[in-house]
């Protein structure tokens, strides 16, 4: 059943193309850079209140915002990105030392003519559906789906996003395990919710400059603010560039679609 599901889910899966600062090589090359940002305390409170009011979770809200942003900056509606199924959550595996995570593909269609709240209601359903079939090793999914041998990219998707709730007792090894141990992706966003809501964006310096990634993090922050302030607006009508950047970007060529 799992194999059939992924055969159907990832059939003719699109490649998500983002603008880069350097040309992509014919084979996959990688050098890791990291950008950190966080919500301020007022935004965190707004997020928690929003989730309570709309019967959702911070993870589903932030995942939805990230998908909206990727759609806007790429100019495409259909996305395939990755996330992580953490086998350590299973009772029998909780005391096992070492990485136990599995990659899971999330395929979604971001429609610009529906309200953010309507799309937000769809994302958890898609997420839960994919996770019902998440135990199958990702390597087997890739073999079955056979997405083609583009040696310049990672298989199926180039972007992953994952979420970690912290209660203050962690020893600091989870970020290393989850954000750097599962492949060398163009973008790898770890969302950490504890006393702060922090975003750790690991990116491929071979293709993106620090300045571009910093702008991307700013667009993500503005996406979150827009959705919290006015969640009933249709997705295509949001302005995801902050006032401070508008003048700076008027003459720029990158991220025009935002």
Short mmCIF file of C-alpha atoms in Angstrom, two decimals, residues 95-191:
data_model
loop_
_atom_site.label_atom_id
_atom_site.label_comp_id
_atom_site.label_asym_id
_atom_site.label_seq_id
_atom_site.Cartn_x
_atom_site.Cartn_y
_atom_site.Cartn_z
CA UNK A 95 16.24 4.96 23.88
CA UNK A 96 18.17 4.10 20.73
CA UNK A 97 21.26 6.28 20.16
CA UNK A 98 21.87 7.72 16.71
CA UNK A 99 19.79 9.15 13.85
CA UNK A 100 16.49 7.38 13.24
CA UNK A 101 14.71 9.89 11.03
CA UNK A 102 13.24 9.18 7.63
CA UNK A 103 12.56 11.68 4.86
CA UNK A 104 8.99 12.21 3.63
CA UNK A 105 7.86 14.09 0.52
CA UNK A 106 5.05 16.65 0.79
CA UNK A 107 3.30 17.50 -2.46
CA UNK A 108 0.86 20.40 -2.46
CA UNK A 109 -0.83 22.93 -4.71
CA UNK A 110 -0.84 26.54 -3.53
CA UNK A 111 -3.79 28.28 -5.17
CA UNK A 112 -3.56 32.05 -5.26
CA UNK A 113 -7.32 32.56 -5.51
CA UNK A 114 -8.24 31.06 -2.14
CA UNK A 115 -7.92 32.55 1.33
CA UNK A 116 -4.96 31.64 3.48
CA UNK A 117 -7.30 30.11 6.07
CA UNK A 118 -8.75 27.81 3.40
CA UNK A 119 -5.30 26.62 2.38
CA UNK A 120 -4.33 26.26 6.05
CA UNK A 121 -7.22 23.82 6.50
CA UNK A 122 -5.90 21.66 3.63
CA UNK A 123 -2.26 21.39 4.68
CA UNK A 124 -2.75 19.21 7.81
CA UNK A 125 -4.84 16.75 5.78
CA UNK A 126 -2.11 16.42 3.16
CA UNK A 127 0.54 16.16 5.87
CA UNK A 128 -1.30 13.44 7.79
CA UNK A 129 -1.96 11.50 4.61
CA UNK A 130 1.74 11.48 3.73
CA UNK A 131 2.70 10.49 7.26
CA UNK A 132 0.42 7.46 7.18
CA UNK A 133 2.86 6.05 4.63
CA UNK A 134 6.03 7.56 6.11
CA UNK A 135 7.60 4.40 7.52
CA UNK A 136 8.78 3.15 4.13
CA UNK A 137 12.49 4.10 3.74
CA UNK A 138 12.93 7.13 1.52
CA UNK A 139 15.58 5.33 -0.53
CA UNK A 140 12.95 2.77 -1.55
CA UNK A 141 10.56 5.55 -2.52
CA UNK A 142 13.22 7.11 -4.75
CA UNK A 143 13.97 3.76 -6.39
CA UNK A 144 10.28 3.13 -7.05
CA UNK A 145 9.45 6.61 -8.29
CA UNK A 146 12.65 6.89 -10.36
CA UNK A 147 12.56 10.69 -10.70
CA UNK A 148 15.41 10.75 -13.21
CA UNK A 149 19.13 11.01 -12.76
CA UNK A 150 19.77 14.74 -12.49
CA UNK A 151 23.16 14.59 -10.81
CA UNK A 152 23.06 18.31 -10.02
CA UNK A 153 20.19 17.90 -7.52
CA UNK A 154 19.12 15.78 -4.59
CA UNK A 155 16.45 13.18 -5.35
CA UNK A 156 12.75 14.24 -5.48
CA UNK A 157 13.20 17.60 -3.71
CA UNK A 158 15.88 20.22 -3.00
CA UNK A 159 14.18 21.83 0.02
CA UNK A 160 13.25 20.37 3.38
CA UNK A 161 11.53 21.86 6.42
CA UNK A 162 11.06 20.33 9.84
CA UNK A 163 9.86 21.26 13.30
CA UNK A 164 11.10 20.66 16.81
CA UNK A 165 9.39 21.54 20.08
CA UNK A 166 11.74 22.04 23.01
CA UNK A 167 10.97 21.87 26.71
CA UNK A 168 14.37 23.12 27.87
CA UNK A 169 15.76 19.67 28.64
CA UNK A 170 17.51 19.06 25.31
CA UNK A 171 21.27 18.70 25.29
CA UNK A 172 21.84 20.47 22.01
CA UNK A 173 22.49 17.49 19.72
CA UNK A 174 19.15 17.42 17.93
CA UNK A 175 19.94 20.36 15.66
CA UNK A 176 23.09 18.66 14.40
CA UNK A 177 21.24 15.39 13.85
CA UNK A 178 18.19 16.85 12.12
CA UNK A 179 19.50 19.85 10.25
CA UNK A 180 22.74 18.53 8.83
CA UNK A 181 22.56 14.76 8.92
CA UNK A 182 20.05 13.94 6.18
CA UNK A 183 21.54 15.19 2.94
CA UNK A 184 22.91 18.36 1.48
CA UNK A 185 19.87 20.29 0.35
CA UNK A 186 19.62 23.70 -1.27
CA UNK A 187 17.49 24.90 1.65
CA UNK A 188 17.01 23.09 4.96
CA UNK A 189 14.75 24.95 7.40
CA UNK A 190 14.60 23.85 11.01
CA UNK A 191 11.80 25.51 13.03
#
